[in-house]
Amino acid sequence: MNRSGPPLAQPRQGAVDMQRRFNPLEADAKWQRIWDEKQSFRADDASTKPRSYVLEMFPYPSGRIHIGHVRNYTMGDVLARYRRMIGHEVLHPMGWDAFGMPAENAAMEKKVHPGDWTRSNIANMKAQLKKLGFALDWSREIATCEPDYYGHEQALFLDLYEAGLVYRKESAVNWDPVDMTVLANEQVIDGRGWRSGALVEKRKLNQWFLKITQFADDLLEGLKGLDQWPDKVKLMQENWIGKSQGLQFRFRLDAPVGDITELEVFSTRPDTIFGASFAAIAADHPIALALAEKDAQLAAFAEECRRTGTAAAEVETQEKKGYDTGLSVIHPFLPDRRLPLFVANFVLMEYGTGAVMAVPAHDQRDLDFARKYMLPTPRVVAAPGDEDKPIGEEAYTGPGRLINSGFIDGMDVEAAKAAVIARAEAEGWGLGTTIWRLRDWGVSRQRYWGTPIPFIHCDGCGVVPVPKDQLPVKLPEDVSFDIPGNPLERHPTWRHVDCPQCGQPARRETDTLDTFVDSSWYFIRFASQPDDRPFDKAEAERWLPVGQYIGGVEHAILHLLYARFWTRALSHIGLIDVKEPFAGLFTQGMVTHETYKAPDGRWLAPQEIEKRGDVFVVSDTGEPVTLGRVEKMSKSKKNVVDPDDIIDQYGADAVRWFMLSDSPPERDLPWTASGIEGSWRFVNRLWRLFGEAGERGEDGSDKALDRKLHQTIDGIAKDIEALSFNKAVAKIYELANVIEKAAPSASRAEAIRALALLVAPMVPHLAEEAWADMGGEGLIADAAWPPVDPALLVDDEVTIAVQVMGKLRDTITVAKGLPKAEVEALALAAPNVARTLDGAVPKKIIVVPDRLVNLVV
RNA sequence: GCGGACGUGGCGAAAUCGGUAGACGCAGCGGACUUAAAAUCCGCUUCCCUUCGGGAGUGCGGGUUCGAGUCCCGCCGUCCGCACCA
């Protein structure tokens, strides 16, 4: 595989060779230069046209673009170019999410400054993107690592501070010992740092936080209006925000622990309170901590609980374990009933009050635990007829009426919840409460390569914001990464400043901001970028919200939720009148590739193997190769394809075409060598076809071809708007097939010309070349989408299926809209139908106009 | 364990509202052109039965309907996400 010579190996003259083979090496560069010179894709802020803001998630400048970027940006590009053709003013910008750890890692490994590394990566990747011919407005390019971006971010951060949305608190944080940085809870995966993979330790530090929880309800409610978002993503955010309503109440302890006499718990099922058979607290609960001081066994158990990973999948399959404290709590309605108090490994301190009332009959976790420790499992909710049915190994969580439950007996679940909450509130030991799973956003990072947090610590004045006229607080350039930790802390001069308030010597904050802050407002800066402030309100509002945002589903929660929050926060303080930053969201699938394994189990790159007969072997050694699964491209599996290699071999258009073909964009796209070959063949087929644009035959019209053309124009427009590029591609193939078979005519010449316009958003270089070749006016990039004649969208004849008892027996072709009676007659007369009926008379005839006839005998 | 999505030829997939399943592409097979190859073009290509023509078929088992890939019930499988969420 990959053994066939590169298609571009043969020498060629100009962009058009003698056999009319398209030469992308020439054409790509030529048109890219012309688009640049003419500033074709620069968005005009003052335009009066309808506006489209098309945005793909900006890349991290890792050094090379990945084939996944190519897919992402090609999709956005087709939409952007199409929108231009239908007369929109399009904003389609690009930039760089340029702060972050890899730059510091590179600095440590390669002794290169993070800034130099990042800027050179940006230059490389920009060149790569340019080779793909994207219709981007490069005049608005942003790199978040430049002071003219992060300085404005500091200003916004100070605004949020003034509005009370920023605060500091000491809190236990996830300390990544490898990256020497703090990770948000959301960024810890399986107890490990999401980037470094190092086991996370707990440390207490003073941290900067953003009050995202203040907007929890609004962020949740806002999801309802996002009708152009995938349901999947909305659901993930909903679960992440995690609103639950229930009763927060206090159990009295039967004996005090130190000065603690009560246990505060939260339950979403207060209706089941009469079924409670024990209570459980987290290992880090104050009561547990107090008891552990005098109970070595408990201390050991608590330590074991802390070591367990935080990930659900890991923990949920683990065995439920508890430690009996020997204490009991007193049931609020049944003073005689004592519930034993356990420390349990399935209760989390971070959620609710870190304590639960356990109702084994109606909660599976509680039931598993009760079975293990032989605790009672009294049923208190039953469906009709189930009242005496014992609880087995499955908790009953369905609807029903309350039993064995005192004053709420006979009520349904919802009524009982309300009644218990009302009674608890009346008696003063509980309160109906809403709790959230969402926690405030910790934005401090103990890291150099990020936006400096613009504050100063003064012994006399405390924490003092840097005055806005002293922004940006720039990162010092002279830093070293010879030893781990934050270079800002050990810089000889940078952190030493005078306090803006009292003038006494003070110290700069050395934490920098989470890079998710950088990406929480870049789409606003794209829309408006004055020098003296982050953005102009009116200018930004002209473009926002982003009409179509496209990116990977891996950002479904963190980035998208933070950006939604940040935009709300800015709106809250009056900086912009937009709450939802992204009106439309599309999450594209990954690009995958087959994997190959040698007999010894090592992964092989596609270049290392070849096909001999029906089997794959290692080229050098002839060893047999096992075909692995089709998987996401990754360096470790050696199944990565470098976009640059492919572009050099086939040109940008074939690559773009392949990215759009076959697989629905939300699904994974398997990269195959034969697939890109096929795309390359089609690019050349189009090119040959465009060469026939001048052949008009006898200059007559071809009604069938006219119809096909107009149906295709209409269909493709709808497909592109729906981002169903694979369907648009299929329609292009169909049209090309029909045109190729048609005899030369004025209609055919017109169809070829229109075909160039239809493919222009997808294969723009080829389309420009063809457009120039056929004498089109101006650039095809500036041309209008071909108009549709509605009269040509409908066929005047239709083929109708004729079924007998639901089985297809024949088809008939009739005039569209033919009356039922006539259709019936023709159906009955169809030869195969007549034979099948064999004289039988249909009992019933179902006629679906213009679609089918079904005869029931 | 919980939540979600999906399951259609050898492969990627199409199939507005319940109305001709498999469009289009890839791979494969056969043919034309060529000294030969590449490129290109033409044809075939869900499975089974010998052809005309039938039969079966959208993960499995039921159901609703004149008619089910599509709707309902119950399974099975694959993938994705996850925070034991009380």
Short mmCIF file of C-alpha atoms in Angstrom, two decimals, chain A residues 47-490:
data_model
loop_
_atom_site.label_atom_id
_atom_site.label_comp_id
_atom_site.label_asym_id
_atom_site.label_seq_id
_atom_site.Cartn_x
_atom_site.Cartn_y
_atom_site.Cartn_z
CA SER A 47 -21.60 45.32 5.28
CA THR A 48 -25.36 45.51 4.97
CA LYS A 49 -25.66 41.93 3.71
CA PRO A 50 -27.04 39.17 5.93
CA ARG A 51 -24.24 38.03 8.23
CA SER A 52 -22.88 34.56 8.83
CA TYR A 53 -20.35 33.86 11.54
CA VAL A 54 -18.81 30.47 10.82
CA LEU A 55 -16.22 29.30 13.32
CA GLU A 56 -14.20 26.17 13.89
CA MET A 57 -12.54 25.57 17.23
CA PHE A 58 -9.11 27.18 17.02
CA PRO A 59 -6.19 24.79 17.24
CA TYR A 60 -3.49 24.43 19.81
CA PRO A 61 -0.24 25.15 17.96
CA SER A 62 1.40 21.81 18.52
CA GLY A 63 3.58 22.15 15.45
CA ARG A 64 1.79 20.15 12.78
CA ILE A 65 -1.82 20.12 11.77
CA HIS A 66 -3.57 16.83 12.20
CA ILE A 67 -5.90 15.21 9.71
CA GLY A 68 -8.71 15.85 12.21
CA HIS A 69 -8.06 19.60 11.86
CA VAL A 70 -8.30 19.19 8.10
CA ARG A 71 -11.71 17.59 8.42
CA ASN A 72 -12.91 20.19 10.91
CA TYR A 73 -11.77 23.18 8.89
CA THR A 74 -12.90 21.76 5.57
CA MET A 75 -16.45 21.45 6.87
CA GLY A 76 -16.45 25.04 8.10
CA ASP A 77 -14.88 26.20 4.88
CA VAL A 78 -17.55 24.62 2.68
CA LEU A 79 -20.25 26.30 4.73
CA ALA A 80 -18.42 29.65 4.72
CA ARG A 81 -17.82 29.59 0.98
CA TYR A 82 -21.38 28.51 0.30
CA ARG A 83 -22.77 31.30 2.47
CA ARG A 84 -20.68 33.80 0.54
CA MET A 85 -22.15 32.46 -2.70
CA ILE A 86 -25.71 32.97 -1.48
CA GLY A 87 -24.87 36.59 -0.70
CA HIS A 88 -23.93 36.59 2.97
CA GLU A 89 -21.19 38.64 4.56
CA VAL A 90 -19.18 35.88 6.15
CA LEU A 91 -16.88 36.06 9.15
CA HIS A 92 -14.63 33.02 9.08
CA PRO A 93 -11.56 33.71 11.22
CA MET A 94 -8.69 31.63 12.52
CA GLY A 95 -6.36 31.87 15.48
CA TRP A 96 -4.27 29.98 17.98
CA ASP A 97 -5.01 28.66 21.42
CA ALA A 98 -1.38 29.37 22.14
CA PHE A 99 -0.87 29.12 25.88
CA GLY A 100 -0.50 25.82 27.64
CA MET A 101 1.73 23.15 28.97
CA PRO A 102 3.21 21.54 25.84
CA ALA A 103 5.22 24.71 25.24
CA GLU A 104 6.73 24.39 28.71
CA ASN A 105 7.38 20.71 28.19
CA ALA A 106 9.16 21.55 24.94
CA ALA A 107 11.11 24.22 26.79
CA MET A 108 12.27 21.64 29.30
CA GLU A 109 13.06 18.95 26.74
CA LYS A 110 14.53 21.04 23.95
CA LYS A 111 15.85 24.08 25.78
CA VAL A 112 13.75 26.38 23.64
CA HIS A 113 11.74 29.30 24.97
CA PRO A 114 7.99 28.55 25.06
CA GLY A 115 7.33 31.72 23.10
CA ASP A 116 9.80 30.87 20.36
CA TRP A 117 8.54 27.32 20.19
CA THR A 118 4.91 28.44 20.00
CA ARG A 119 5.48 31.17 17.43
CA SER A 120 7.43 28.91 15.15
CA ASN A 121 4.73 26.25 15.45
CA ILE A 122 2.15 28.84 14.52
CA ALA A 123 4.14 29.81 11.44
CA ASN A 124 4.38 26.18 10.36
CA MET A 125 0.76 25.39 10.91
CA LYS A 126 -0.38 28.57 9.26
CA ALA A 127 1.57 27.58 6.16
CA GLN A 128 -0.06 24.15 6.30
CA LEU A 129 -3.54 25.64 6.59
CA LYS A 130 -2.84 28.01 3.72
CA LYS A 131 -1.98 25.05 1.52
CA LEU A 132 -5.53 23.79 2.00
CA GLY A 133 -7.01 26.96 0.54
CA PHE A 134 -9.38 27.81 3.36
CA ALA A 135 -11.48 30.93 2.93
CA LEU A 136 -10.24 32.51 6.13
CA ASP A 137 -10.02 36.13 7.16
CA TRP A 138 -6.40 36.08 8.27
CA SER A 139 -6.47 39.78 9.07
CA ARG A 140 -8.18 38.89 12.34
CA GLU A 141 -5.73 36.20 13.36
CA ILE A 142 -5.32 35.90 17.12
CA ALA A 143 -2.67 34.19 19.21
CA THR A 144 -3.72 34.05 22.83
CA CYS A 145 -0.08 34.14 23.99
CA GLU A 146 0.45 37.68 22.72
CA PRO A 147 0.05 40.60 25.13
CA ASP A 148 -2.40 42.29 22.75
CA TYR A 149 -4.74 39.40 23.48
CA TYR A 150 -4.05 38.40 27.04
CA GLY A 151 -3.78 42.02 28.20
CA HIS A 152 -7.43 42.46 27.30
CA GLU A 153 -8.20 39.21 29.05
CA GLN A 154 -6.63 40.63 32.19
CA ALA A 155 -8.88 43.66 31.87
CA LEU A 156 -11.94 41.42 31.61
CA PHE A 157 -10.77 39.44 34.60
CA LEU A 158 -10.52 42.65 36.64
CA ASP A 159 -14.03 43.62 35.51
CA LEU A 160 -15.35 40.29 36.72
CA TYR A 161 -13.45 40.77 39.98
CA GLU A 162 -15.13 44.11 40.53
CA ALA A 163 -18.49 42.50 39.84
CA GLY A 164 -17.79 39.97 42.57
CA LEU A 165 -17.48 37.03 40.21
CA VAL A 166 -13.83 36.34 41.07
CA TYR A 167 -12.65 35.27 44.46
CA ARG A 168 -9.85 33.49 46.25
CA LYS A 169 -10.16 30.64 48.62
CA GLU A 170 -7.92 28.11 50.16
CA SER A 171 -8.92 24.73 48.97
CA ALA A 172 -7.64 21.28 48.51
CA VAL A 173 -6.53 21.02 44.92
CA ASN A 174 -5.44 18.33 42.59
CA TRP A 175 -1.71 18.68 42.42
CA ASP A 176 -0.05 17.20 39.39
CA PRO A 177 3.47 16.36 40.54
CA VAL A 178 4.81 16.02 37.01
CA ASP A 179 3.49 19.24 35.52
CA MET A 180 3.78 21.00 38.88
CA THR A 181 0.35 22.42 38.38
CA VAL A 182 -3.15 22.36 39.75
CA LEU A 183 -5.86 20.64 37.78
CA ALA A 184 -9.55 21.43 37.92
CA ASN A 185 -11.67 18.58 39.20
CA GLU A 186 -12.98 18.32 35.66
CA GLN A 187 -9.49 17.83 34.35
CA VAL A 188 -8.62 14.88 36.51
CA ILE A 189 -9.22 11.65 34.69
CA ASP A 190 -9.04 8.35 36.57
CA GLY A 191 -7.20 10.07 39.38
CA ARG A 192 -4.59 11.25 36.91
CA GLY A 193 -3.80 14.54 35.25
CA TRP A 194 -5.66 14.73 31.96
CA ARG A 195 -2.49 15.78 30.13
CA SER A 196 0.43 14.38 32.09
CA GLY A 197 -1.20 11.17 33.23
CA ALA A 198 0.54 11.52 36.59
CA LEU A 199 -1.20 10.38 39.74
CA VAL A 200 -2.79 13.38 41.35
CA GLU A 201 -2.04 14.34 44.95
CA LYS A 202 -4.07 16.52 47.24
CA ARG A 203 -2.62 19.86 48.36
CA LYS A 204 -4.00 22.99 49.93
CA LEU A 205 -3.31 26.24 48.13
CA ASN A 206 -4.82 29.67 47.78
CA GLN A 207 -6.65 29.62 44.51
CA TRP A 208 -8.47 31.99 42.18
CA PHE A 209 -12.02 30.97 41.38
CA LEU A 210 -14.74 32.13 39.03
CA LYS A 211 -18.29 31.97 40.33
CA ILE A 212 -19.74 29.78 37.63
CA THR A 213 -22.16 28.34 40.19
CA GLN A 214 -23.92 31.70 40.38
CA PHE A 215 -25.05 31.00 36.81
CA ALA A 216 -25.83 27.32 37.27
CA ASP A 217 -29.57 27.69 36.87
CA ASP A 218 -29.22 30.08 33.96
CA LEU A 219 -26.72 27.81 32.20
CA LEU A 220 -29.15 24.95 32.63
CA GLU A 221 -32.18 26.91 31.47
CA GLY A 222 -30.23 28.31 28.53
CA LEU A 223 -29.75 24.84 27.10
CA LYS A 224 -33.44 24.70 26.28
CA GLY A 225 -33.10 27.49 23.75
CA LEU A 226 -30.17 25.91 21.95
CA ASP A 227 -32.21 24.17 19.29
CA GLN A 228 -29.26 23.94 16.91
CA TRP A 229 -27.11 22.01 19.36
CA PRO A 230 -26.86 18.23 19.41
CA ASP A 231 -29.11 16.78 22.10
CA LYS A 232 -26.19 14.65 23.20
CA VAL A 233 -24.11 17.69 24.16
CA LYS A 234 -26.99 19.43 25.89
CA LEU A 235 -27.64 16.33 27.93
CA MET A 236 -23.99 16.06 28.90
CA GLN A 237 -23.99 19.66 30.09
CA GLU A 238 -27.26 19.13 31.93
CA ASN A 239 -25.79 16.17 33.77
CA TRP A 240 -22.63 18.10 34.47
CA ILE A 241 -24.51 21.01 36.02
CA GLY A 242 -26.47 18.38 37.92
CA LYS A 243 -29.44 20.09 39.49
CA SER A 244 -31.21 18.01 42.06
CA GLN A 245 -34.00 18.89 44.38
CA GLY A 246 -34.70 17.26 47.67
CA LEU A 247 -34.63 17.64 51.42
CA GLN A 248 -31.67 18.73 53.43
CA PHE A 249 -32.16 17.80 57.06
CA ARG A 250 -30.47 16.97 60.33
CA PHE A 251 -30.32 13.65 62.13
CA ARG A 252 -29.61 13.83 65.86
CA LEU A 253 -26.66 11.71 66.89
CA ASP A 254 -27.27 9.36 69.79
CA ALA A 255 -23.97 10.47 71.26
CA PRO A 256 -21.98 13.62 70.48
CA VAL A 257 -18.66 13.45 68.64
CA GLY A 258 -16.66 16.24 70.17
CA ASP A 259 -19.07 19.14 69.90
CA ILE A 260 -20.91 17.65 66.93
CA THR A 261 -24.42 16.55 67.88
CA GLU A 262 -26.18 16.40 64.54
CA LEU A 263 -25.63 14.92 61.10
CA GLU A 264 -26.68 16.99 58.12
CA VAL A 265 -27.79 14.92 55.12
CA PHE A 266 -29.33 15.55 51.73
CA SER A 267 -31.77 13.24 49.98
CA THR A 268 -33.57 13.45 46.67
CA ARG A 269 -35.99 10.84 47.94
CA PRO A 270 -37.38 12.24 51.21
CA ASP A 271 -40.53 10.21 50.48
CA THR A 272 -38.62 7.06 51.36
CA ILE A 273 -37.53 8.34 54.76
CA PHE A 274 -39.48 5.63 56.59
CA GLY A 275 -37.48 3.05 54.68
CA ALA A 276 -34.14 4.35 55.93
CA SER A 277 -32.17 1.63 57.67
CA PHE A 278 -28.78 3.24 58.13
CA ALA A 279 -26.87 6.43 57.51
CA ALA A 280 -23.52 6.79 55.79
CA ILE A 281 -20.85 9.47 55.68
CA ALA A 282 -17.80 10.10 53.53
CA ALA A 283 -14.36 9.19 54.75
CA ASP A 284 -13.48 12.91 54.82
CA HIS A 285 -16.60 13.91 56.75
CA PRO A 286 -15.83 15.91 59.93
CA ILE A 287 -17.41 13.21 62.07
CA ALA A 288 -15.28 10.55 60.40
CA LEU A 289 -12.15 12.66 60.80
CA ALA A 290 -12.90 13.24 64.47
CA LEU A 291 -13.56 9.57 65.14
CA ALA A 292 -10.49 8.49 63.21
CA GLU A 293 -8.26 10.35 65.60
CA LYS A 294 -9.03 7.78 68.25
CA ASP A 295 -9.73 4.82 66.01
CA ALA A 296 -6.77 3.50 64.06
CA GLN A 297 -8.92 1.00 62.18
CA LEU A 298 -11.22 3.74 60.96
CA ALA A 299 -8.25 5.89 60.02
CA ALA A 300 -6.91 3.03 57.93
CA PHE A 301 -10.27 2.52 56.26
CA ALA A 302 -10.54 6.23 55.48
CA GLU A 303 -7.07 6.19 53.99
CA GLU A 304 -8.11 3.27 51.78
CA CYS A 305 -11.14 5.22 50.58
CA ARG A 306 -9.01 8.22 49.67
CA ARG A 307 -6.69 6.10 47.61
CA THR A 308 -9.52 4.86 45.45
CA GLY A 309 -9.71 6.68 42.16
CA THR A 310 -12.33 9.35 41.68
CA ALA A 311 -13.62 7.94 38.40
CA ALA A 312 -17.07 6.47 38.39
CA ALA A 313 -16.45 3.56 36.12
CA GLU A 314 -13.59 2.43 38.33
CA VAL A 315 -15.39 2.98 41.61
CA GLU A 316 -18.83 1.70 40.67
CA THR A 317 -17.63 -1.73 39.82
CA GLN A 318 -15.70 -1.87 43.06
CA GLU A 319 -17.25 -3.54 46.04
CA LYS A 320 -19.29 -1.36 48.39
CA LYS A 321 -17.46 -1.15 51.69
CA GLY A 322 -18.19 0.47 55.01
CA TYR A 323 -16.96 0.86 58.53
CA ASP A 324 -19.42 0.77 61.42
CA THR A 325 -18.75 3.78 63.66
CA GLY A 326 -20.75 2.26 66.50
CA LEU A 327 -22.76 5.45 66.58
CA SER A 328 -26.40 5.79 65.59
CA VAL A 329 -28.62 8.58 64.38
CA ILE A 330 -32.21 9.07 65.49
CA HIS A 331 -34.98 8.88 62.89
CA PRO A 332 -36.76 12.25 62.83
CA PHE A 333 -40.26 10.72 62.69
CA LEU A 334 -39.59 7.63 64.78
CA PRO A 335 -37.69 8.65 67.93
CA ASP A 336 -37.34 5.00 68.90
CA ARG A 337 -35.66 3.99 65.69
CA ARG A 338 -31.87 4.21 65.71
CA LEU A 339 -30.05 3.98 62.40
CA PRO A 340 -26.46 2.73 62.55
CA LEU A 341 -23.91 5.19 61.16
CA PHE A 342 -21.33 3.90 58.70
CA VAL A 343 -18.39 5.46 56.95
CA ALA A 344 -18.86 4.25 53.39
CA ASN A 345 -16.70 4.30 50.28
CA PHE A 346 -19.59 5.27 48.03
CA VAL A 347 -20.35 8.59 49.74
CA LEU A 348 -18.50 11.65 48.43
CA MET A 349 -17.62 14.62 50.59
CA GLU A 350 -17.75 16.94 47.57
CA TYR A 351 -21.38 16.36 46.86
CA GLY A 352 -24.23 17.62 49.01
CA THR A 353 -23.36 17.38 52.70
CA GLY A 354 -21.12 14.34 52.41
CA ALA A 355 -23.67 12.25 54.21
CA VAL A 356 -26.73 10.26 53.18
CA MET A 357 -29.68 8.49 54.63
CA ALA A 358 -29.67 5.04 53.12
CA VAL A 359 -32.86 3.43 51.89
CA PRO A 360 -31.84 -0.01 50.65
CA ALA A 361 -35.22 -0.98 49.25
CA HIS A 362 -35.24 1.93 46.86
CA ASP A 363 -31.62 2.66 46.02
CA GLN A 364 -29.34 0.11 44.43
CA ARG A 365 -26.12 1.27 46.06
CA ASP A 366 -27.74 1.29 49.47
CA LEU A 367 -29.18 -2.15 48.80
CA ASP A 368 -25.83 -3.62 47.78
CA PHE A 369 -24.36 -2.20 50.96
CA ALA A 370 -27.23 -3.44 53.15
CA ARG A 371 -26.94 -6.97 51.78
CA LYS A 372 -23.24 -7.03 52.50
CA TYR A 373 -23.66 -5.84 56.11
CA MET A 374 -26.99 -7.65 56.66
CA LEU A 375 -29.02 -4.54 57.32
CA PRO A 376 -32.82 -4.47 57.02
CA THR A 377 -34.42 -3.52 53.70
CA PRO A 378 -37.97 -2.43 54.47
CA ARG A 379 -40.13 -1.61 51.45
CA VAL A 380 -41.95 1.72 51.56
CA VAL A 381 -42.94 2.23 47.92
CA ALA A 382 -44.97 -0.35 46.02
CA ALA A 383 -46.72 -0.63 42.70
CA PRO A 384 -50.29 -1.94 43.03
CA GLY A 385 -50.17 -5.64 44.04
CA ASP A 386 -46.52 -5.53 45.02
CA GLU A 387 -47.10 -4.47 48.62
CA ASP A 388 -45.99 -7.77 50.10
CA LYS A 389 -43.36 -8.55 47.51
CA PRO A 390 -39.97 -8.76 49.27
CA ILE A 391 -37.02 -6.78 47.99
CA GLY A 392 -34.60 -9.11 46.25
CA GLU A 393 -31.31 -8.04 44.71
CA GLU A 394 -32.85 -5.15 42.83
CA ALA A 395 -33.94 -1.91 44.44
CA TYR A 396 -37.35 -0.61 43.40
CA THR A 397 -37.04 2.90 42.01
CA GLY A 398 -40.28 3.06 40.03
CA PRO A 399 -43.54 4.85 40.80
CA GLY A 400 -46.07 3.61 43.32
CA ARG A 401 -47.79 4.38 46.59
CA LEU A 402 -46.20 4.74 50.00
CA ILE A 403 -46.63 1.93 52.54
CA ASN A 404 -45.32 1.40 56.09
CA SER A 405 -44.73 5.14 56.17
CA GLY A 406 -46.87 6.70 58.88
CA PHE A 407 -48.53 9.92 57.82
CA ILE A 408 -47.61 9.59 54.15
CA ASP A 409 -49.10 6.10 53.67
CA GLY A 410 -51.11 5.89 50.47
CA MET A 411 -49.60 8.96 48.83
CA ASP A 412 -47.80 8.71 45.51
CA VAL A 413 -44.08 9.43 45.41
CA GLU A 414 -44.34 13.08 44.41
CA ALA A 415 -47.02 13.91 46.96
CA ALA A 416 -45.05 12.14 49.65
CA LYS A 417 -41.87 14.10 48.84
CA ALA A 418 -43.79 17.35 49.23
CA ALA A 419 -45.45 16.20 52.43
CA VAL A 420 -42.20 15.17 54.09
CA ILE A 421 -40.49 18.42 53.09
CA ALA A 422 -43.45 20.42 54.42
CA ARG A 423 -43.42 18.58 57.74
CA ALA A 424 -39.62 18.92 58.12
CA GLU A 425 -39.83 22.64 57.44
CA ALA A 426 -42.75 23.06 59.85
CA GLU A 427 -40.92 21.20 62.59
CA GLY A 428 -37.73 23.08 61.86
CA TRP A 429 -35.29 20.23 61.25
CA GLY A 430 -35.07 20.31 57.46
CA LEU A 431 -35.46 22.40 54.35
CA GLY A 432 -36.52 21.73 50.76
CA THR A 433 -33.28 22.43 48.89
CA THR A 434 -31.79 22.44 45.43
CA ILE A 435 -28.21 21.35 45.17
CA TRP A 436 -25.88 21.43 42.21
CA ARG A 437 -23.16 19.19 41.12
CA LEU A 438 -21.40 22.05 39.37
CA ARG A 439 -18.55 23.59 41.35
CA ASP A 440 -16.85 26.94 40.95
CA TRP A 441 -14.21 27.14 38.29
CA GLY A 442 -10.69 27.14 39.65
CA VAL A 443 -8.60 29.13 37.18
CA SER A 444 -5.22 29.31 38.95
CA ARG A 445 -2.32 27.52 37.35
CA GLN A 446 1.15 27.41 38.85
CA ARG A 447 2.67 27.77 35.43
CA TYR A 448 4.65 30.24 33.34
CA TRP A 449 3.07 29.92 29.90
CA GLY A 450 -0.33 31.47 30.55
CA THR A 451 -2.04 34.79 31.14
CA PRO A 452 -0.63 36.40 34.31
CA ILE A 453 -3.36 37.00 36.84
CA PRO A 454 -3.28 40.78 37.29
CA PHE A 455 -3.06 41.11 41.06
CA ILE A 456 -0.47 42.20 43.57
CA HIS A 457 -0.01 40.90 47.09
CA CYS A 458 0.81 43.61 49.60
CA ASP A 459 1.56 42.94 53.26
CA GLY A 460 -0.33 46.07 54.21
CA CYS A 461 -3.18 46.21 51.69
CA GLY A 462 -3.77 42.54 50.98
CA VAL A 463 -4.70 41.46 47.47
CA VAL A 464 -4.73 44.51 45.18
CA PRO A 465 -5.81 44.53 41.54
CA VAL A 466 -3.30 45.89 39.04
CA PRO A 467 -4.67 49.25 37.84
CA LYS A 468 -6.02 48.93 34.31
CA ASP A 469 -3.67 51.55 32.96
CA GLN A 470 -0.79 49.28 33.91
CA LEU A 471 -2.05 46.42 31.79
CA PRO A 472 -0.95 44.24 30.22
CA VAL A 473 1.01 42.50 32.91
CA LYS A 474 3.50 40.94 30.54
CA LEU A 475 5.29 37.69 31.05
CA PRO A 476 9.04 38.12 31.54
CA GLU A 477 11.02 36.77 28.59
CA ASP A 478 14.15 35.77 30.49
CA VAL A 479 13.10 32.55 32.13
CA SER A 480 14.55 29.10 32.37
CA PHE A 481 13.00 25.68 32.65
CA ASP A 482 15.98 23.79 33.98
CA ILE A 483 14.12 22.85 37.12
CA PRO A 484 10.42 22.01 37.50
CA GLY A 485 8.03 24.48 39.06
CA ASN A 486 6.88 27.92 38.11
CA PRO A 487 9.68 30.16 36.70
CA LEU A 488 7.64 33.21 37.64
CA GLU A 489 8.17 32.42 41.29
CA ARG A 490 11.93 32.28 41.07
#
